Short mmCIF file of C-alpha atoms and ligand atoms in Angstrom, two decimals:
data_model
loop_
_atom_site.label_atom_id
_atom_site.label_comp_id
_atom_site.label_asym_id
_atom_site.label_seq_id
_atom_site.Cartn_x
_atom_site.Cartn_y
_atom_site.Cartn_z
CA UNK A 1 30.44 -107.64 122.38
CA UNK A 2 32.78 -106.35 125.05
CA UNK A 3 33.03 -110.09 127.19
CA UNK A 4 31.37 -113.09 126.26
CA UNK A 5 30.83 -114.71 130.09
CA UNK A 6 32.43 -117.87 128.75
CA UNK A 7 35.93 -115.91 128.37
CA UNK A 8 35.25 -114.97 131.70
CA UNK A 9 34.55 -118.67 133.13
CA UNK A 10 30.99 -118.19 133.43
CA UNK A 11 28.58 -120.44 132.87
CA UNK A 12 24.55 -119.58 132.15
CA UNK A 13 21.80 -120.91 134.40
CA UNK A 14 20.43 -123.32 131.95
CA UNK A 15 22.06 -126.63 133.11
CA UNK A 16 22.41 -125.15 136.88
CA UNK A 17 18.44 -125.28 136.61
CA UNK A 18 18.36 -128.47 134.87
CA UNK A 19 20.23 -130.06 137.66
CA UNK A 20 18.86 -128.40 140.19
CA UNK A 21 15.06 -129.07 139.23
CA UNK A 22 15.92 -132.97 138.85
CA UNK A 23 17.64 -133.43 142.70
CA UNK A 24 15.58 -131.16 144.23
CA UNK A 25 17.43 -128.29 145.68
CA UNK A 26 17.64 -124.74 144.38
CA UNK A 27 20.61 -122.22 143.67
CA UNK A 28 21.54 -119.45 145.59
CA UNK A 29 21.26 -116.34 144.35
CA UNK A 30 23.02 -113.90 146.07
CA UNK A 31 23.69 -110.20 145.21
CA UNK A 32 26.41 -108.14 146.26
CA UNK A 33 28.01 -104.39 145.72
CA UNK A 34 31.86 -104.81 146.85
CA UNK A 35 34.46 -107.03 146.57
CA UNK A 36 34.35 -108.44 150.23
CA UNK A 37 30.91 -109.64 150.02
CA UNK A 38 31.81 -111.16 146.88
CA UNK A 39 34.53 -113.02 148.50
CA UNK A 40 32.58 -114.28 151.78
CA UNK A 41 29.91 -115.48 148.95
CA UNK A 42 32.00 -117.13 146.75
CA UNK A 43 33.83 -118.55 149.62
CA UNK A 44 30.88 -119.74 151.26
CA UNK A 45 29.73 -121.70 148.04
CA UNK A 46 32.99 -123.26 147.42
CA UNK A 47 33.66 -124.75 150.64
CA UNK A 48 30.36 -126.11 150.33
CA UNK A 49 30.16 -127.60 146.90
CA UNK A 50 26.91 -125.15 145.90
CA UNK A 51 26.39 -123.46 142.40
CA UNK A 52 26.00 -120.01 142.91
CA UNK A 53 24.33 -116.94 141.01
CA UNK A 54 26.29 -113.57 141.45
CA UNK A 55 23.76 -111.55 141.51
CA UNK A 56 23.72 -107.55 140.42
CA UNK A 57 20.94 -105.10 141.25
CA UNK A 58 21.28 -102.08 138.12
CA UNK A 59 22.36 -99.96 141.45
CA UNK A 60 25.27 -102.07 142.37
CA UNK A 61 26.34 -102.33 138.66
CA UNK A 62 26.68 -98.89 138.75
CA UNK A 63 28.53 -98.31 142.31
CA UNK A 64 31.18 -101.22 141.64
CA UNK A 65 31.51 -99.60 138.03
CA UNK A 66 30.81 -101.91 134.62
CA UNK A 67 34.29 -101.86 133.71
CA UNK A 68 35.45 -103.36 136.61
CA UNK A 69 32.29 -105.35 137.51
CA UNK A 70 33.95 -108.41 134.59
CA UNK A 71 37.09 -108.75 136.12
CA UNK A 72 35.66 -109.71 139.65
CA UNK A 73 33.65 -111.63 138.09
CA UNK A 74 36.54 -113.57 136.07
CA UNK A 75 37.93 -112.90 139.76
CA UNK A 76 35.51 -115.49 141.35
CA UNK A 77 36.07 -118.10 138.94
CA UNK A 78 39.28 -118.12 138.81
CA UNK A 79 39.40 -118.61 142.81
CA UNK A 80 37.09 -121.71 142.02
CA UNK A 81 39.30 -123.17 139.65
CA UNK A 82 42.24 -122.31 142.43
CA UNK A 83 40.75 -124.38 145.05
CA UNK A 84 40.18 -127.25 143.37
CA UNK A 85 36.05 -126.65 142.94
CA UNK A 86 33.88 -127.32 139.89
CA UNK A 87 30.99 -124.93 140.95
CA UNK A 88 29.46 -123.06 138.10
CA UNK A 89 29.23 -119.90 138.55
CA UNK A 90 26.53 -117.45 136.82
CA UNK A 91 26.92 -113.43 137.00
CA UNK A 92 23.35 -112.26 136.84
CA UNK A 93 20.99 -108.66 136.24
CA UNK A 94 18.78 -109.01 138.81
CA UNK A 95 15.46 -106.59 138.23
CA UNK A 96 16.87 -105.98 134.63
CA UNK A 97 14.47 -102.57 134.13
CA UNK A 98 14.73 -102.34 130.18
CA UNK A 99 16.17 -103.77 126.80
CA UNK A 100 18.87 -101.14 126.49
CA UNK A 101 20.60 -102.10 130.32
CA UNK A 102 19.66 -106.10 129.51
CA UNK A 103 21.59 -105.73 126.12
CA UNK A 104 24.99 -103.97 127.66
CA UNK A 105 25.15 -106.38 130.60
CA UNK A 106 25.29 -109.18 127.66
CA UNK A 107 27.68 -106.66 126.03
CA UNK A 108 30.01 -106.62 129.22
CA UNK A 109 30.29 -110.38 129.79
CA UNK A 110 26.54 -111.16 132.07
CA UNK A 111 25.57 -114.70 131.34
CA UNK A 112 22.33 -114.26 132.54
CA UNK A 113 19.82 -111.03 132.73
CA UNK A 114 16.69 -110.74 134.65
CA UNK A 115 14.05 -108.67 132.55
CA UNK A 116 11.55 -107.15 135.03
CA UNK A 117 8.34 -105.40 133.32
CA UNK A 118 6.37 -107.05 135.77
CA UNK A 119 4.47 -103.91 136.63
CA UNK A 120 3.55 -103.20 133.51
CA UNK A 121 0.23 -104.42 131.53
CA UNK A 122 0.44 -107.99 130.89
CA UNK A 123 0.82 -107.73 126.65
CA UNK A 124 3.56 -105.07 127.30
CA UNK A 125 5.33 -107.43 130.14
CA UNK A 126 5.09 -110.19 127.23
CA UNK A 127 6.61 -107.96 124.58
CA UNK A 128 9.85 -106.63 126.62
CA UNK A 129 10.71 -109.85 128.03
CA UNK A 130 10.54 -111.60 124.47
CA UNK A 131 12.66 -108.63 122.82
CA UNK A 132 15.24 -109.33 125.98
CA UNK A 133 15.04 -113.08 125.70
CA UNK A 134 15.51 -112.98 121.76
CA UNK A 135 18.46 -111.21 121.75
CA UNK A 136 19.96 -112.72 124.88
CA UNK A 137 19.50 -116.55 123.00
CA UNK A 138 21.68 -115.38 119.99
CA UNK A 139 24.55 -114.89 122.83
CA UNK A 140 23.54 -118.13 124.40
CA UNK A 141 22.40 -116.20 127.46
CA UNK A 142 19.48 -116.79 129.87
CA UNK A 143 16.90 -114.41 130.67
CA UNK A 144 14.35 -114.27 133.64
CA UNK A 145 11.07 -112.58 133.38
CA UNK A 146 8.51 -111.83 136.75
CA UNK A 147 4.35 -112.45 136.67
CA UNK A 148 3.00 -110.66 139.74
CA UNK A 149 3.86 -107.72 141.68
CA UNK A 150 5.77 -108.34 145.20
CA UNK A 151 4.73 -106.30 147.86
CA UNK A 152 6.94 -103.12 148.97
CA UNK A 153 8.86 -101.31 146.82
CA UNK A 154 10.71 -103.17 143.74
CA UNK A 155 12.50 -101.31 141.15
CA UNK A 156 11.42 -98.06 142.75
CA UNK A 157 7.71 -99.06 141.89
CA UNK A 158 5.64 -99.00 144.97
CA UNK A 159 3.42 -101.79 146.02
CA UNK A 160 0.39 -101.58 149.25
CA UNK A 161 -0.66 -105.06 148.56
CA UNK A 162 0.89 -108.52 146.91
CA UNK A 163 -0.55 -109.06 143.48
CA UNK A 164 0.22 -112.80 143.39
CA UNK A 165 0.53 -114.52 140.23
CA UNK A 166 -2.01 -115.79 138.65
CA UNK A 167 -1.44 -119.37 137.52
CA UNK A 168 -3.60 -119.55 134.28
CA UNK A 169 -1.37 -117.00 133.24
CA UNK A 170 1.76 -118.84 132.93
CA UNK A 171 1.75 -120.86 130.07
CA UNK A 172 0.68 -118.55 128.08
CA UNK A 173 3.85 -116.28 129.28
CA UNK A 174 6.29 -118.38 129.17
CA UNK A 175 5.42 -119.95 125.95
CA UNK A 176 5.04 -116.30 124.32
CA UNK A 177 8.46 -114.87 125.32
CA UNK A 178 10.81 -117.87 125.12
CA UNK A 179 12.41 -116.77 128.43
CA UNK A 180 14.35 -119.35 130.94
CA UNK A 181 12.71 -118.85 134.55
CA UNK A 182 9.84 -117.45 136.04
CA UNK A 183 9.91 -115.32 139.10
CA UNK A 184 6.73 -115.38 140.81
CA UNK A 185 4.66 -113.65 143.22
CA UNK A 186 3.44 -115.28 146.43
CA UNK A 187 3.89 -113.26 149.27
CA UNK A 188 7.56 -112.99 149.67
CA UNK A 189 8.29 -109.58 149.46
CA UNK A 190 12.42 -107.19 149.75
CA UNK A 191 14.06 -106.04 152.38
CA UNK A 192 13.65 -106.41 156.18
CA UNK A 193 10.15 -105.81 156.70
CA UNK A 194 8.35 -108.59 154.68
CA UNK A 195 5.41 -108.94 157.78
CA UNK A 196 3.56 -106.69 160.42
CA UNK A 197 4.27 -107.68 163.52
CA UNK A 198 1.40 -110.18 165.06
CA UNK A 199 0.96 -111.27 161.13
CA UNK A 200 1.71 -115.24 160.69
CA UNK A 201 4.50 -114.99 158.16
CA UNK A 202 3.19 -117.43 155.46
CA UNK A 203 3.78 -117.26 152.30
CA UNK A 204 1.33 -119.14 149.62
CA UNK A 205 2.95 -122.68 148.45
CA UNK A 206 -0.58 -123.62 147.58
CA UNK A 207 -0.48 -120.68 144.33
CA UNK A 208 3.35 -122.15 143.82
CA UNK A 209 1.80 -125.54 143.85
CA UNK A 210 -0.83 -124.66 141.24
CA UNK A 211 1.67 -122.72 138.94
CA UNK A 212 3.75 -125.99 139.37
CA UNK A 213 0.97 -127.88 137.48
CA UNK A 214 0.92 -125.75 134.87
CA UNK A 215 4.40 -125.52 133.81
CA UNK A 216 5.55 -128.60 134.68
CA UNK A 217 9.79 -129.03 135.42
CA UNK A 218 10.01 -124.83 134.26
CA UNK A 219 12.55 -123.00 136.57
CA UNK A 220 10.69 -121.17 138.91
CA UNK A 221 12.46 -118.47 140.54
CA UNK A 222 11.88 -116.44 144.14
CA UNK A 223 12.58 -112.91 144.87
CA UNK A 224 12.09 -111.16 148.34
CA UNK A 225 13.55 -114.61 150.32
CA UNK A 226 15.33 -113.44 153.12
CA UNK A 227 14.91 -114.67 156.56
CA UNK A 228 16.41 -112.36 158.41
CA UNK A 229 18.07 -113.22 161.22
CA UNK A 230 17.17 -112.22 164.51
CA UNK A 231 20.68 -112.73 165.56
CA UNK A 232 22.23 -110.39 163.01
CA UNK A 233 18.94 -107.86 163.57
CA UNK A 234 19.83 -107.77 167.28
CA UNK A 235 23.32 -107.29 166.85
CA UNK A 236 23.18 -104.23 164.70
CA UNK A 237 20.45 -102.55 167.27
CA UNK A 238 23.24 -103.43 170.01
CA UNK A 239 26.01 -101.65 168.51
CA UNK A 240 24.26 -98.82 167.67
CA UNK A 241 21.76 -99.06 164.77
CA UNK A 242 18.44 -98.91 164.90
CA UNK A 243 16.34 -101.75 163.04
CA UNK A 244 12.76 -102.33 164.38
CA UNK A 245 10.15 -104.74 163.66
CA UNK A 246 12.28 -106.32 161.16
CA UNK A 247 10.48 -110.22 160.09
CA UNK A 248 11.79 -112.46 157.18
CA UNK A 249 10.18 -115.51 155.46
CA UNK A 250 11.17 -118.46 157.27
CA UNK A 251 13.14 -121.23 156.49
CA UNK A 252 11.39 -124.16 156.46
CA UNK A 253 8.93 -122.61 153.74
CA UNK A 254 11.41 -121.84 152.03
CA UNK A 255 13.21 -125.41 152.31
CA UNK A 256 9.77 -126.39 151.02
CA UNK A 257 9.46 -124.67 148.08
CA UNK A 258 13.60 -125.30 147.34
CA UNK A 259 12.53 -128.96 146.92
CA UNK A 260 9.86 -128.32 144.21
CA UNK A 261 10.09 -126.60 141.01
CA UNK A 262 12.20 -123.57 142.61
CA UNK A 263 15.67 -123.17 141.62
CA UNK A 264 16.71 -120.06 142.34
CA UNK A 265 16.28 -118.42 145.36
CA UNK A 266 17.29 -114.51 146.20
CA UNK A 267 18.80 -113.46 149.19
CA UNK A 268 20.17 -109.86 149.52
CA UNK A 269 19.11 -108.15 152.84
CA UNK A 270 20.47 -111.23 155.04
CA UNK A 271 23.61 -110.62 153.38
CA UNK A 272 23.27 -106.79 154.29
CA UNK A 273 22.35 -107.53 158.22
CA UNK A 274 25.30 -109.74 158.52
CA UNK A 275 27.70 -107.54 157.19
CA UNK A 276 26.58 -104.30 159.11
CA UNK A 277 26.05 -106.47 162.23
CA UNK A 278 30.30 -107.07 161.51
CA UNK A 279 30.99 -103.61 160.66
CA UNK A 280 28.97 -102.51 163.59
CA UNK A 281 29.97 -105.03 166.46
CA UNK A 282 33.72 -104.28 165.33
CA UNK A 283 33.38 -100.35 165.63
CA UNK A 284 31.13 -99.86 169.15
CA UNK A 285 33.57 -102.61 170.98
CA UNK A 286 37.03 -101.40 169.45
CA UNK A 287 36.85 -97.58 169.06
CA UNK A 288 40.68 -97.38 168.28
CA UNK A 289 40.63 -99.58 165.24
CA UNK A 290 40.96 -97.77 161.70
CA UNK A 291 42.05 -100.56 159.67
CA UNK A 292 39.71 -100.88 157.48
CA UNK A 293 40.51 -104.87 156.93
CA UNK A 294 39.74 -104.99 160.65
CA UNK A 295 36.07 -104.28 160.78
CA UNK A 296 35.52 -105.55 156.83
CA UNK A 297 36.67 -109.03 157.11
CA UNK A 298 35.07 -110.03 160.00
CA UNK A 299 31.81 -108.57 158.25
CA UNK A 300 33.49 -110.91 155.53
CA UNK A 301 33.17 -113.99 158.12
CA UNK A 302 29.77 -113.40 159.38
CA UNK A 303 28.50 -112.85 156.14
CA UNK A 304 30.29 -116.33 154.41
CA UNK A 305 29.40 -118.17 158.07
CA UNK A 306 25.51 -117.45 157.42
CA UNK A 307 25.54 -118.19 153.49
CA UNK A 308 26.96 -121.73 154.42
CA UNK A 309 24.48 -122.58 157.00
CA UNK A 310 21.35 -121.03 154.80
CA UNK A 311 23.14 -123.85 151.72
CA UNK A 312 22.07 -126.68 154.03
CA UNK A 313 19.00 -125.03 156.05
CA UNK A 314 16.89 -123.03 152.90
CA UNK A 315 18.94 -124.28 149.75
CA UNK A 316 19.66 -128.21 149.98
CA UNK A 317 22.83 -127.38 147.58
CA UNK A 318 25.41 -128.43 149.34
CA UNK A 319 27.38 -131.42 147.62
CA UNK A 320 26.05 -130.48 144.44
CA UNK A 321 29.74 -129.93 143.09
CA UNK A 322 32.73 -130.50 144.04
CA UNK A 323 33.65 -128.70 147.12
CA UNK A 324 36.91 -126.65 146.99
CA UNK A 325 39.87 -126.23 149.50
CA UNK A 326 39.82 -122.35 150.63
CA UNK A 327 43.00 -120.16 149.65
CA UNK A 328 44.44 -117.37 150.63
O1 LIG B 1 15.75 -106.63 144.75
C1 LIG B 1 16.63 -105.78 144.86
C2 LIG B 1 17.93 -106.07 145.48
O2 LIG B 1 17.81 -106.33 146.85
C3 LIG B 1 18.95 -104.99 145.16
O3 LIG B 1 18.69 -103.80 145.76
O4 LIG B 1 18.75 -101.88 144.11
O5 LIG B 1 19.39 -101.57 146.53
O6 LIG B 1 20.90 -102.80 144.97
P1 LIG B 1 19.47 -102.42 145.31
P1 LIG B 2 15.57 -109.86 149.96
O1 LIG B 2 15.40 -108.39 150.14
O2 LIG B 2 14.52 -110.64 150.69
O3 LIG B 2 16.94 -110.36 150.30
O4 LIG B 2 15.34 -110.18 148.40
C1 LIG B 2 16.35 -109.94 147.47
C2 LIG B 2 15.89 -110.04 146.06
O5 LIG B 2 14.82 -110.51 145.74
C3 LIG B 2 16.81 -109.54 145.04
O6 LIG B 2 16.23 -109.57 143.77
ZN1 LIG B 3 14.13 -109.18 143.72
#
């Protein structure tokens, strides 16, 4: 072992959940790739009391580097600690594709790993996520495992059509491989393109409902949650990019499902549009500016201004902790 995430201020997802499940809201989990989205997250959290799940895609582990990926994350909990906040704070795998890259993120200080063999045959989907989750226990880490295939493409695997999850299969999963949370198919799907335009965007609370039943109080989890917000969409096809048909799940389904069973919710691409929409509105409407901390931060702002409003409007986390004064 490299880091244990404790030494780095850490905490797993095991109590987060816990908590979580028994008032009725759900953590964010948000991912990021450099350290100013990182900031305008953990910002946004602290100033609003929420727990919050760093989450890192095996792409973005790679571009920030996992030497350095640690110490931002010791980073982010010590500027908790600095403002005065008790949020924990989890740093997470998200779409974790094997044993080997589950087993070095433990290594270099992750306190929680997301296994995903989802689109593999069900006995082999059992048998990684049980090899991740045994391993990860010894370390006191948590592990997430996925039933179902989302639509679109997710971990480079291509999907036409959602294969929701079927709920007489999740006992049986859950109680084979040990692991913490369940993600689950049912109709949410990545990225900014989640509907056809003319579709009703819906996703299926009656399957969540049913898979409820069957694993009573375990921590489900939801990938493919953005909204995407017209606002930020607009924006970035105003200053130059280029962004069409672009639909998100919206909130008050997802509000919904926060209040049930759901604690952890995943939200990269409305991260994404807010930031470009910064970078982008800063660029087109100041063409002399090359500073880069002029056209970063207020992507910084945008993106930290959305994450607190989605806390109240999608989440219900706000309060949860103890909210924190910001610092410089
Ligand atoms: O579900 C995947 C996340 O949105 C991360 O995507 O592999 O492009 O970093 P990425
Ligand atoms: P979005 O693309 O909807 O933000 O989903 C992100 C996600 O599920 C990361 O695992
Ligand atoms: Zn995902």
């Amino acid at each position: 072992m490299k880091y244990h995430f404790k030494d780095l201020g850490l905490s797993n997802t095991k109590e987060m959940f816990a908590k979580a499940n028994k008032e009725g809201y759900s953590v964010p989990a948000f991912n990021f790739n450099n350290l100013e989205q990182l900031q305008g997250i953990i910002e946004a959290c602290v100033e609003m009391g929420s727990p919050v799940i760093l989450q890192v895609s095996t792409g973005a582990r790679s571009y920030i580097g996992k030497e350095m990926l640690p110490w931002l994350a010791k980073a982010a909990t010590a500027y908790v600690e600095a403002s005065g906040s008790d949020i924990p704070v989890a740093l997470h795998l998200d779409h974790g594709p094997n044993f080997e890259e589950a087993k070095d993120c433990i290594e270099y200080g992750f306190s929680s790993v997301m296994i995903d063999a989802s689109h593999h045959p069900y006995d082999e989907n059992v048998k990684e996520s049980k090899e991740v989750a045994d391993f990860a226990h010894k370390h006191d880490v948590t592990v997430e495992a996925e039933l179902g295939v989302l639509a679109g493409v997710e971990d480079d695997v291509v999907a036409e059509k959602h294969i929701y999850t079927q709920p007489d299969e999740v006992e049986d999963f859950v109680k084979k491989t040990g692991v913490d949370s369940l993600a689950i198919a049912i109709g949410t799907s990545h990225g900014a393109h989640k509907f056809k335009p003319g579709d009703k965007p819906q996703i299926r609370l009656d399957i969540l409902k049913e898979i409820e039943q069957r694993i009573p109080g375990f921590p489900i989890v939801l990938h493919g949650s953005s909204s995407v917000p017209k606002k930020f969409v607009d924006m970035i096809n105003k200053f130059g990019g280029q962004i069409a048909d672009a639909i998100g799940i919206p909130d008050e389904q997802l509000r919904e499902a926060s209040k049930s069973a759901v604690s952890k919710i995943n939200v990269d691409t409305d991260g994404r549009l807010a930031f470009t929409a910064g970078i982008r509105e800063v660029l087109a409407t100041k063409p002399g500016e090359f500073d880069p901390r002029k056209y970063v931060g207020p992507a910084k702002n945008y993106m930290k201004d959305y994450y607190k409003e989605k806390i109240v409007s999608v989440f219900g986390s706000e309060g949860a902790y103890k909210k924190g004064t910001p610092r410089k």
